[in-house]
Tab-separated table of C-alpha atoms in Angstrom:
chain	number	residue	atom	x	y	z
A	1130	MET	CA	-236.203	163.958	-85.624
A	1131	LYS	CA	-232.780	161.919	-84.374
A	1132	THR	CA	-229.523	163.551	-85.715
A	1133	ILE	CA	-226.596	161.625	-86.804
A	1134	HIS	CA	-223.635	164.217	-86.353
A	1135	PHE	CA	-220.478	163.425	-88.418
A	1136	ILE	CA	-217.520	165.030	-87.188
A	1137	SER	CA	-214.178	164.854	-88.925
A	1138	VAL	CA	-210.572	166.685	-88.572
A	1139	LEU	CA	-209.115	167.881	-91.954
A	1140	GLY	CA	-205.151	167.623	-91.930
A	1141	ALA	CA	-202.857	169.600	-94.066
A	1142	GLY	CA	-200.872	166.867	-95.603
A	1143	ASN	CA	-201.359	165.292	-99.055
A	1144	TYR	CA	-204.484	163.270	-99.866
A	1145	ILE	CA	-204.480	160.293	-102.441
A	1146	PRO	CA	-207.478	158.922	-104.010
A	1147	THR	CA	-208.238	155.783	-102.286
A	1148	LEU	CA	-210.914	152.925	-101.984
A	1149	TYR	CA	-211.666	153.027	-98.217
A	1150	GLY	CA	-213.573	150.270	-96.731
A	1151	ASN	CA	-216.046	148.725	-98.919
A	1152	SER	CA	-216.745	151.758	-100.938
A	1153	LYS	CA	-217.091	151.583	-104.750
A	1154	SER	CA	-215.012	154.405	-105.914
A	1155	GLU	CA	-211.729	155.957	-105.244
A	1156	GLU	CA	-212.280	159.012	-102.789
A	1157	GLU	CA	-209.492	161.481	-102.207
A	1158	TYR	CA	-211.047	162.374	-98.867
A	1159	VAL	CA	-212.001	159.839	-96.475
A	1160	GLN	CA	-214.322	162.225	-95.161
A	1161	ILE	CA	-216.587	161.550	-98.384
A	1162	ALA	CA	-216.233	157.756	-98.226
A	1163	ILE	CA	-217.434	157.810	-94.629
A	1164	ALA	CA	-220.175	160.515	-95.327
A	1165	LYS	CA	-221.246	157.897	-98.292
A	1166	LYS	CA	-221.458	155.162	-95.969
A	1167	LEU	CA	-223.474	157.071	-93.408
A	1168	ILE	CA	-225.975	158.451	-96.197
A	1169	ALA	CA	-226.473	154.595	-97.463
A	1170	SER	CA	-227.544	153.535	-93.824
A	1171	LYS	CA	-229.344	156.794	-93.333
A	1172	LYS	CA	-233.211	156.082	-92.024
A	1173	ALA	CA	-235.927	158.549	-93.072
A	1174	ASP	CA	-236.428	160.044	-89.646
A	1175	GLU	CA	-232.713	160.708	-89.283
A	1176	ASN	CA	-230.973	164.082	-90.054
A	1177	LEU	CA	-227.405	164.129	-90.878
A	1178	ARG	CA	-225.162	166.888	-89.765
A	1179	VAL	CA	-221.301	167.183	-90.652
A	1180	THR	CA	-218.832	169.270	-89.075
A	1181	VAL	CA	-215.217	169.567	-90.515
A	1182	PHE	CA	-212.478	170.985	-87.934
A	1183	CYS	CA	-209.868	172.950	-89.875
A	1184	THR	CA	-206.598	174.688	-89.369
A	1185	GLU	CA	-205.748	177.758	-91.178
A	1186	VAL	CA	-203.575	175.963	-93.491
A	1187	SER	CA	-205.666	172.685	-94.091
A	1188	LYS	CA	-208.533	175.182	-94.896
A	1189	GLU	CA	-206.766	176.809	-97.416
A	1190	LYS	CA	-205.271	173.651	-99.092
A	1191	HIS	CA	-208.332	171.160	-98.828
A	1192	TRP	CA	-211.408	172.907	-97.741
A	1193	ASN	CA	-211.939	175.986	-99.955
A	1194	ASN	CA	-213.307	175.168	-103.386
A	1195	LYS	CA	-212.265	171.427	-102.686
A	1196	LEU	CA	-213.984	169.316	-99.956
A	1197	GLU	CA	-216.648	171.961	-99.524
A	1198	ILE	CA	-217.957	171.621	-103.005
A	1199	GLN	CA	-217.725	167.654	-102.670
A	1200	PHE	CA	-219.910	167.884	-99.401
A	1201	ASN	CA	-222.432	170.183	-100.626
A	1202	ASP	CA	-223.008	168.183	-103.900
A	1203	LEU	CA	-222.823	164.929	-101.844
A	1204	LEU	CA	-225.347	166.129	-99.134
A	1205	GLY	CA	-227.934	168.109	-101.044
A	1206	GLU	CA	-230.810	168.725	-98.936
A	1207	ILE	CA	-230.236	165.659	-96.758
A	1208	GLY	CA	-227.879	167.143	-94.506
A	1209	ASN	CA	-225.803	170.167	-93.980
A	1210	VAL	CA	-222.092	170.717	-93.431
A	1211	GLU	CA	-219.851	173.218	-91.348
A	1212	CYS	CA	-216.229	174.051	-91.389
A	1213	VAL	CA	-215.032	175.114	-87.946
A	1214	ASP	CA	-211.726	176.788	-87.364
A	1215	ILE	CA	-209.457	175.429	-84.496
A	1216	PRO	CA	-206.031	176.935	-83.676
A	1217	PHE	CA	-202.944	175.191	-84.516
A	1218	ASP	CA	-200.005	177.426	-83.463
A	1219	LYS	CA	-197.869	177.027	-80.254
A	1220	ASN	CA	-199.610	173.838	-79.161
A	1221	THR	CA	-199.734	175.278	-75.729
A	1222	LYS	CA	-202.046	173.780	-72.850
A	1223	ARG	CA	-203.911	176.708	-73.290
A	1224	GLU	CA	-204.514	175.991	-76.921
A	1225	LEU	CA	-205.092	172.742	-76.629
A	1226	MET	CA	-207.966	173.292	-74.044
A	1227	GLN	CA	-209.426	175.756	-76.371
A	1228	VAL	CA	-209.375	172.824	-79.084
A	1229	PHE	CA	-211.124	170.789	-76.423
A	1230	SER	CA	-213.791	173.256	-75.895
A	1231	ILE	CA	-214.587	173.848	-79.450
A	1232	ILE	CA	-215.071	170.138	-80.219
A	1233	ALA	CA	-217.263	169.741	-77.052
A	1234	ASP	CA	-219.078	172.915	-77.999
A	1235	SER	CA	-219.913	171.572	-81.608
A	1236	MET	CA	-222.096	168.694	-80.311
A	1237	ASP	CA	-225.804	169.243	-79.317
A	1238	GLU	CA	-227.738	167.390	-76.971
A	1239	ASN	CA	-228.860	163.775	-77.798
A	1240	GLU	CA	-226.955	163.441	-81.205
A	1241	GLU	CA	-225.336	160.275	-82.220
A	1242	ILE	CA	-221.743	161.019	-82.906
A	1243	VAL	CA	-219.593	159.451	-85.791
A	1244	PHE	CA	-216.131	160.850	-85.269
A	1245	ASP	CA	-213.172	160.246	-87.832
A	1246	VAL	CA	-209.625	160.774	-86.610
A	1247	THR	CA	-207.826	159.592	-89.777
A	1248	HIS	CA	-206.016	162.697	-90.277
A	1249	ALA	CA	-206.337	164.214	-86.915
A	1250	PHE	CA	-202.793	165.903	-85.702
A	1251	ARG	CA	-200.760	164.713	-82.932
A	1252	SER	CA	-202.788	165.338	-79.699
A	1253	ILE	CA	-206.267	165.893	-81.386
A	1254	PRO	CA	-207.209	162.414	-81.025
A	1255	MET	CA	-206.682	162.379	-77.145
A	1256	ILE	CA	-208.305	165.438	-77.146
A	1257	ALA	CA	-211.353	164.404	-79.418
A	1258	LEU	CA	-211.770	161.206	-77.120
A	1259	SER	CA	-211.835	163.122	-73.818
A	1260	ALA	CA	-214.497	165.674	-75.494
A	1261	LEU	CA	-216.558	162.666	-76.529
A	1262	VAL	CA	-216.545	161.270	-73.053
A	1263	PHE	CA	-217.277	164.878	-71.586
A	1264	ALA	CA	-220.295	165.211	-74.131
A	1265	ARG	CA	-221.789	162.014	-73.419
A	1266	THR	CA	-222.216	163.277	-69.531
A	1267	ILE	CA	-223.032	166.772	-70.261
A	1268	LYS	CA	-225.135	166.601	-73.455
A	1269	ASN	CA	-226.358	162.995	-73.524
A	1270	VAL	CA	-224.713	162.337	-76.888
A	1271	LYS	CA	-224.291	158.690	-77.896
A	1272	VAL	CA	-220.915	157.592	-79.651
A	1273	LYS	CA	-221.893	155.377	-82.604
A	1274	ARG	CA	-218.484	154.841	-84.319
A	1275	ILE	CA	-215.148	156.327	-84.048
A	1276	PHE	CA	-213.324	155.837	-87.535
A	1277	TYR	CA	-209.763	155.774	-88.727
A	1278	GLY	CA	-208.784	155.245	-92.471
A	1279	ALA	CA	-205.790	153.089	-92.224
A	1280	PHE	CA	-204.265	154.339	-95.462
A	1281	GLU	CA	-200.793	152.591	-94.804
A	1282	ALA	CA	-202.648	149.049	-94.358
A	1283	LYS	CA	-204.046	148.940	-97.831
A	1284	ASP	CA	-204.537	145.297	-99.290
A	1285	ASP	CA	-203.463	144.177	-102.625
A	1286	GLU	CA	-206.327	145.550	-104.247
A	1287	GLY	CA	-205.391	149.058	-102.768
A	1288	ARG	CA	-208.333	149.105	-100.437
A	1289	ALA	CA	-207.713	150.917	-97.074
A	1290	PRO	CA	-209.566	149.260	-94.140
A	1291	LEU	CA	-212.061	151.701	-92.269
A	1292	ILE	CA	-211.197	150.593	-88.754
A	1293	ASP	CA	-213.767	151.464	-86.102
A	1294	LEU	CA	-211.918	152.288	-82.831
A	1295	LYS	CA	-215.020	152.532	-80.455
A	1296	ALA	CA	-213.954	149.711	-78.555
A	1297	PHE	CA	-211.483	151.575	-76.955
A	1298	LEU	CA	-214.227	154.120	-75.765
A	1299	ASP	CA	-216.020	150.856	-74.443
A	1300	ILE	CA	-212.536	149.859	-72.519
A	1301	ILE	CA	-212.918	153.622	-70.673
A	1302	ASP	CA	-216.389	152.510	-69.873
A	1303	TRP	CA	-215.512	149.173	-68.364
A	1304	SER	CA	-212.670	151.010	-66.478
A	1305	GLN	CA	-215.085	153.562	-65.008
A	1306	ALA	CA	-217.812	150.844	-64.332
A	1307	ALA	CA	-215.089	148.622	-62.610
A	1308	SER	CA	-214.001	151.807	-60.382
A	1309	SER	CA	-217.686	152.356	-59.519
A	1310	PHE	CA	-218.002	148.843	-58.049
A	1311	VAL	CA	-214.475	148.570	-56.452
A	1312	LYS	CA	-214.353	151.982	-54.640
A	1313	TYR	CA	-218.006	152.428	-54.094
A	1314	GLY	CA	-219.869	149.055	-54.408
A	1315	SER	CA	-222.136	150.182	-57.307
A	1316	SER	CA	-223.021	147.748	-59.945
A	1317	ASP	CA	-225.191	149.932	-62.266
A	1318	GLU	CA	-222.640	150.931	-64.650
A	1319	ILE	CA	-221.235	147.264	-65.112
A	1320	HIS	CA	-224.962	146.194	-65.448
A	1321	ASP	CA	-225.816	148.879	-68.229
A	1322	ILE	CA	-222.839	147.375	-70.218
A	1323	THR	CA	-223.440	143.694	-69.835
A	1324	GLN	CA	-227.166	144.006	-71.016
A	1325	LYS	CA	-226.009	145.324	-74.180
A	1326	SER	CA	-223.771	142.022	-74.822
A	1327	GLN	CA	-224.835	139.549	-76.956
A	1328	ASN	CA	-223.112	136.978	-74.769
A	1329	GLU	CA	-225.829	135.351	-72.258
A	1330	TYR	CA	-223.074	134.372	-69.527
A	1331	MET	CA	-222.146	138.288	-69.422
A	1332	ARG	CA	-225.772	139.203	-69.113
A	1333	ASN	CA	-226.365	136.873	-66.534
A	1334	MET	CA	-223.423	137.899	-64.629
A	1335	GLY	CA	-224.386	141.568	-64.858
A	1336	ASP	CA	-227.821	140.561	-63.392
A	1337	CYS	CA	-226.298	138.813	-60.595
A	1338	LEU	CA	-224.160	141.781	-59.571
A	1339	TYR	CA	-226.870	143.914	-59.971
A	1340	GLY	CA	-228.994	141.746	-57.686
A	1341	PHE	CA	-225.914	141.575	-54.998
A	1342	THR	CA	-225.488	145.187	-54.650
A	1343	HIS	CA	-229.014	146.078	-54.552
A	1344	GLY	CA	-229.858	143.381	-52.280
A	1345	LEU	CA	-227.262	144.746	-49.821
A	1346	GLU	CA	-228.644	148.477	-50.459
A	1347	THR	CA	-232.026	147.342	-49.458
A	1348	SER	CA	-231.072	145.197	-46.619
A	1349	ARG	CA	-232.003	141.668	-47.900
A	1350	GLY	CA	-230.231	139.699	-45.332
A	1351	ARG	CA	-232.665	136.939	-44.943
A	1352	TYR	CA	-231.819	134.029	-47.408
A	1353	ARG	CA	-234.851	131.572	-47.620
A	1354	ARG	CA	-233.903	128.228	-48.811
A	1355	ASN	CA	-236.295	126.148	-51.099
A	1356	ALA	CA	-238.631	129.170	-50.853
A	1357	GLY	CA	-238.744	129.265	-54.750
A	1358	GLN	CA	-236.447	131.198	-57.061
A	1359	ASP	CA	-238.037	134.862	-56.709
A	1360	ASN	CA	-237.714	134.663	-52.936
A	1361	GLU	CA	-234.141	133.197	-53.052
A	1362	ASN	CA	-233.066	135.900	-55.460
A	1363	SER	CA	-234.079	138.788	-53.086
A	1364	SER	CA	-230.984	138.023	-50.997
A	1365	TYR	CA	-227.716	139.448	-51.664
A	1366	TYR	CA	-226.351	135.981	-50.591
A	1367	TYR	CA	-228.010	134.269	-53.446
A	1368	SER	CA	-226.839	136.640	-56.011
A	1369	ALA	CA	-223.452	136.471	-54.936
A	1370	LYS	CA	-223.441	132.746	-55.121
A	1371	GLU	CA	-225.073	132.760	-58.661
A	1372	PHE	CA	-222.549	135.106	-59.717
A	1373	LEU	CA	-219.678	132.961	-58.804
A	1374	GLU	CA	-221.306	130.179	-60.466
A	1375	GLU	CA	-221.842	132.039	-63.760
A	1376	LYS	CA	-218.339	133.335	-63.540
A	1377	ASN	CA	-216.855	129.778	-63.563
A	1378	GLU	CA	-219.246	128.576	-66.300
A	1379	TYR	CA	-217.949	131.719	-68.325
A	1380	LEU	CA	-214.143	131.178	-67.964
A	1381	ASN	CA	-214.578	127.640	-68.826
A	1382	ASN	CA	-216.683	128.125	-71.950
A	1383	PRO	CA	-214.552	128.442	-74.993
A	1384	ARG	CA	-217.321	130.378	-77.116
A	1385	HIS	CA	-217.286	133.664	-75.233
A	1386	GLY	CA	-218.329	135.763	-78.110
A	1387	ASP	CA	-218.623	139.513	-78.061
A	1388	GLU	CA	-215.044	139.814	-78.475
A	1389	SER	CA	-214.753	143.780	-78.244
A	1390	LEU	CA	-216.140	143.737	-74.659
A	1391	GLU	CA	-214.605	140.261	-73.571
A	1392	LYS	CA	-211.187	140.771	-72.757
A	1393	PRO	CA	-211.605	144.203	-70.368
A	1394	TRP	CA	-214.463	141.811	-68.818
A	1395	VAL	CA	-212.342	138.956	-68.228
A	1396	SER	CA	-209.744	141.074	-66.476
A	1397	LEU	CA	-212.308	142.428	-64.181
A	1398	LEU	CA	-213.692	139.229	-63.127
A	1399	ASP	CA	-211.024	138.337	-60.475
A	1400	ILE	CA	-211.139	141.860	-59.096
A	1401	ILE	CA	-214.878	141.452	-58.568
A	1402	ALA	CA	-214.521	137.959	-57.179
A	1403	ASP	CA	-212.099	139.400	-54.850
A	1404	LYS	CA	-214.403	142.026	-53.813
A	1405	MET	CA	-216.978	139.653	-52.864
A	1406	GLU	CA	-214.730	136.900	-51.175
A	1407	GLU	CA	-216.129	137.710	-47.831
A	1408	PHE	CA	-219.659	136.464	-49.178
A	1409	ASN	CA	-218.104	133.327	-50.608
A	1410	THR	CA	-218.738	130.697	-47.713
A	1411	SER	CA	-219.173	126.865	-48.226
A	1412	GLY	CA	-222.742	126.895	-46.538
A	1413	TYR	CA	-225.286	129.671	-45.618
A	1414	ASP	CA	-224.285	131.120	-42.085
A	1415	PRO	CA	-226.468	134.187	-41.532
A	1416	VAL	CA	-224.114	135.706	-38.577
A	1417	LYS	CA	-220.967	135.534	-41.098
A	1418	GLN	CA	-223.092	136.913	-44.153
A	1419	GLY	CA	-224.401	139.701	-41.831
A	1420	LEU	CA	-220.778	140.417	-40.826
A	1421	ALA	CA	-219.698	140.507	-44.398
A	1422	ALA	CA	-222.566	142.950	-45.268
A	1423	VAL	CA	-221.474	145.321	-42.483
A	1424	LYS	CA	-217.663	145.243	-43.675
A	1425	TRP	CA	-218.961	145.911	-47.346
A	1426	ALA	CA	-221.018	148.961	-46.015
A	1427	ILE	CA	-217.909	150.363	-44.322
A	1428	ALA	CA	-215.771	149.792	-47.302
A	1429	ASN	CA	-218.040	151.418	-49.663
A	1430	LYS	CA	-219.186	154.489	-47.263
A	1431	ARG	CA	-222.728	153.307	-47.025
A	1432	THR	CA	-223.128	153.932	-43.389
A	1433	GLN	CA	-227.114	153.726	-42.743
A	1434	GLN	CA	-227.026	150.259	-44.605
A	1435	GLY	CA	-224.168	149.192	-42.223
A	1436	TYR	CA	-225.908	150.065	-39.084
A	1437	THR	CA	-229.033	148.210	-40.299
A	1438	ALA	CA	-227.178	145.116	-40.951
A	1439	LEU	CA	-224.995	145.275	-37.819
A	1440	GLU	CA	-228.057	145.487	-35.331
A	1441	GLU	CA	-229.870	142.878	-37.123
A	1442	THR	CA	-226.885	140.608	-37.228
A	1443	VAL	CA	-226.616	141.047	-33.465
A	1444	LYS	CA	-230.158	139.826	-33.135
A	1445	THR	CA	-229.652	136.837	-35.476
A	1446	PHE	CA	-226.552	135.954	-33.480
A	1447	LEU	CA	-228.383	136.009	-30.034
A	1448	CYS	CA	-231.165	134.158	-31.479
A	1449	LYS	CA	-229.346	131.600	-32.834
A	1450	LYS	CA	-227.155	131.191	-29.755
A	1451	TYR	CA	-230.312	130.495	-27.631
A	1452	GLU	CA	-232.159	128.741	-29.952
A	1453	LEU	CA	-234.939	131.486	-30.569
A	1454	ASP	CA	-236.572	131.635	-34.041
A	1455	VAL	CA	-234.220	134.072	-36.232
A	1456	ALA	CA	-237.300	134.867	-38.389
A	1457	GLU	CA	-239.839	135.639	-35.530
A	1458	ARG	CA	-239.977	139.231	-35.004
A	1459	SER	CA	-241.242	139.153	-31.528
A	1460	GLN	CA	-238.399	136.689	-30.591
A	1461	ARG	CA	-235.764	139.312	-32.392
A	1462	GLU	CA	-237.158	142.200	-30.582
A	1463	ALA	CA	-236.873	140.322	-27.265
A	1464	THR	CA	-233.293	139.991	-27.724
A	1465	LYS	CA	-233.225	143.670	-27.994
A	1466	ILE	CA	-235.134	144.266	-24.808
A	1467	VAL	CA	-232.842	141.815	-23.131
A	1468	CYS	CA	-229.556	143.963	-24.066
A	1469	PHE	CA	-231.334	147.139	-22.793
A	1470	CYS	CA	-231.889	145.724	-19.670
A	1471	LYS	CA	-228.377	144.294	-19.113
A	1472	SER	CA	-227.180	147.738	-19.972
A	1473	GLU	CA	-229.470	149.397	-17.326
A	1474	ASP	CA	-228.013	146.800	-14.443
A	1475	ILE	CA	-231.545	145.813	-13.742
A	1476	THR	CA	-232.049	142.910	-11.342
A	1477	VAL	CA	-232.998	139.556	-12.689
A	1478	GLN	CA	-236.622	139.625	-10.822
A	1479	GLN	CA	-237.026	143.236	-12.484
A	1480	PHE	CA	-236.230	141.415	-15.910
A	1481	LYS	CA	-238.669	138.349	-15.095
A	1482	ASN	CA	-241.251	140.940	-14.006
A	1483	ARG	CA	-240.887	142.920	-17.157
A	1484	ILE	CA	-241.064	139.893	-19.554
A	1485	ALA	CA	-244.138	138.594	-17.765
A	1486	ARG	CA	-245.743	142.211	-17.807
A	1487	GLU	CA	-245.151	142.904	-21.536
A	1488	SER	CA	-246.028	139.340	-22.492
A	1489	ILE	CA	-243.255	139.531	-25.169
A	1490	VAL	CA	-242.637	135.702	-26.008
A	1491	GLY	CA	-244.248	132.199	-24.673
A	1492	ALA	CA	-242.813	130.451	-21.406
A	1493	ASP	CA	-240.429	128.295	-23.292
A	1494	SER	CA	-238.811	131.231	-25.082
A	1495	SER	CA	-239.062	133.325	-21.552
A	1496	LYS	CA	-236.627	130.791	-20.205
A	1497	LYS	CA	-234.237	131.113	-23.091
A	1498	LEU	CA	-234.376	134.690	-22.759
A	1499	LEU	CA	-233.549	134.503	-18.986
A	1500	ASN	CA	-230.776	132.484	-19.723
A	1501	LEU	CA	-229.604	135.086	-22.366
A	1502	PHE	CA	-230.048	137.785	-19.754
A	1503	ASN	CA	-227.768	135.980	-17.172
A	1504	ASP	CA	-225.065	135.051	-19.600
A	1505	LEU	CA	-224.879	138.241	-21.551
A	1506	PRO	CA	-221.860	140.285	-21.076
A	1507	LYS	CA	-222.609	143.876	-19.883
A	1508	GLU	CA	-220.037	145.385	-22.391
A	1509	PHE	CA	-221.810	143.470	-25.412
A	1510	ALA	CA	-225.172	144.841	-24.254
A	1511	GLU	CA	-223.775	148.432	-24.132
A	1512	THR	CA	-222.071	148.183	-27.712
A	1513	TYR	CA	-225.443	146.902	-29.026
A	1514	CYS	CA	-227.256	149.572	-27.444
A	1515	SER	CA	-225.064	152.218	-28.971
A	1516	ILE	CA	-225.842	150.552	-32.288
A	1517	VAL	CA	-229.525	150.933	-31.852
A	1518	LYS	CA	-229.379	154.530	-30.707
A	1519	LYS	CA	-227.417	155.636	-33.976
A	1520	ARG	CA	-229.385	153.425	-36.355
A	1521	ASN	CA	-232.436	155.069	-34.931
A	1522	SER	CA	-230.801	158.718	-35.518
A	1523	LEU	CA	-230.152	157.738	-39.181
A	1524	ASN	CA	-233.466	155.980	-39.851
A	1525	HIS	CA	-235.462	158.940	-38.012
A	1526	PHE	CA	-233.564	161.758	-40.121
A	1527	GLY	CA	-231.737	163.014	-36.756
A	1528	TYR	CA	-235.137	163.202	-35.011
A	1529	SER	CA	-234.909	160.550	-32.693
A	1530	ASP	CA	-232.751	161.902	-29.792
A	1531	ARG	CA	-233.468	165.174	-28.287
A	1532	GLU	CA	-230.101	165.029	-25.985
A	1533	HIS	CA	-227.752	164.059	-28.522
A	1534	TYR	CA	-227.266	164.934	-32.402
A	1535	TYR	CA	-224.845	162.758	-34.072
A	1536	LYS	CA	-222.680	164.300	-36.610
A	1537	TRP	CA	-222.199	162.462	-40.015
A	1538	MET	CA	-218.589	161.887	-39.318
A	1539	GLU	CA	-219.304	160.525	-35.811
A	1540	LEU	CA	-221.698	158.033	-37.177
A	1541	ASP	CA	-219.026	156.939	-40.042
A	1542	ILE	CA	-216.214	156.508	-37.582
A	1543	SER	CA	-218.352	154.774	-34.874
A	1544	LEU	CA	-219.876	152.213	-37.231
A	1545	GLU	CA	-216.212	150.685	-37.801
A	1546	ASN	CA	-215.370	150.797	-34.200
A	1547	LEU	CA	-218.786	149.127	-33.298
A	1548	TYR	CA	-218.230	146.528	-36.022
A	1549	GLU	CA	-214.921	145.643	-34.659
A	1550	GLU	CA	-216.245	145.481	-30.990
A	1551	ILE	CA	-219.278	143.413	-31.756
A	1552	GLN	CA	-217.146	140.964	-33.943
A	1553	ASN	CA	-214.759	140.565	-30.998
A	1554	HIS	CA	-217.580	139.913	-28.684
A	1555	ILE	CA	-219.276	137.239	-31.016
A	1556	TYR	CA	-216.074	135.182	-31.510
A	1557	SER	CA	-214.917	135.577	-28.143
A	1558	TRP	CA	-218.147	134.342	-26.418
A	1559	LYS	CA	-218.021	130.657	-25.942
């Protein structure tokens, strides 16, 4: 059975009977007004649990023989209420941490939390918010509402609004999601948030970002034009292009909706777009897109992904430069053989013999490979071979080379250096 856990802090001030929200009767305690609201919406398969935090003074002044009796009469057999003591003395850091622990410990796993901060004193709302964020991670609780009874904002009828402050918890979620994307290249949290939105543009942008990052993570570098949406959509380039188009449509559409999430999302769009700027090219160039993927991997500490993208981008560059088929596996692998032969200082005749012996490609492609062998700078070949060895070490779990075991830090640092070297080779090779 699902548990709705209503948590409130009982202050020691004076309480005046007030109409809260859409309540039909005045209540001295806002906690009762909120509890009635929860009972009215409670489903048959839901259990209602109430926890009220009290200081020694507020407990004596308002709980004993007052709010305690009202709660017991109201809940009857449909729920239970508990008063929990919290310290309120020196307001030291140690005491504040004790309050945090008491609030966090009061929540059980998988509960749905409704928190009332109307009469929470001084630092309690901040402590409560951090306890809620903590409990969501540790105990998988779900925060449904955070209420504040705005007594001073009563209307002409004397009705005080019950303001839901959960949107500010949502902003924390947005900030954390943005941090995951900007720092680590992960869109999972942004995707989770946008899929809860009622706004189609936001959901679409979340899907595009998710496709973009997961396309990179799974090395979907090949972009197949006019191959059908399902095939195109597997490429990170396609997802990046779609995101930027959705972003422009979203900003130009005056009816965004979902206002509680809109403002922080709009603030993030430029940051996200800047992060993806390397992929925003006017036309598809597999070499530029491949190098952009390597740069992304370096920035986001995705070393194995970076080595894969770097090796395959070199093959793509060589195939394009010598008019070989970039999508033909045998021709891509042939460029790899050319690089290793060049790094080993074998003669032209030895290279011809090897190509003929292994029947790697047809006669026309063999001529192109011979031209590549003659033109290829030895330094380029050696850099490429270093990339292959390190990629093999990664993909074979460290078992590919008996003579040399690469440390993780060496692989991280080498990737950035090799990327710079390859980029220089590519752009300096006329």
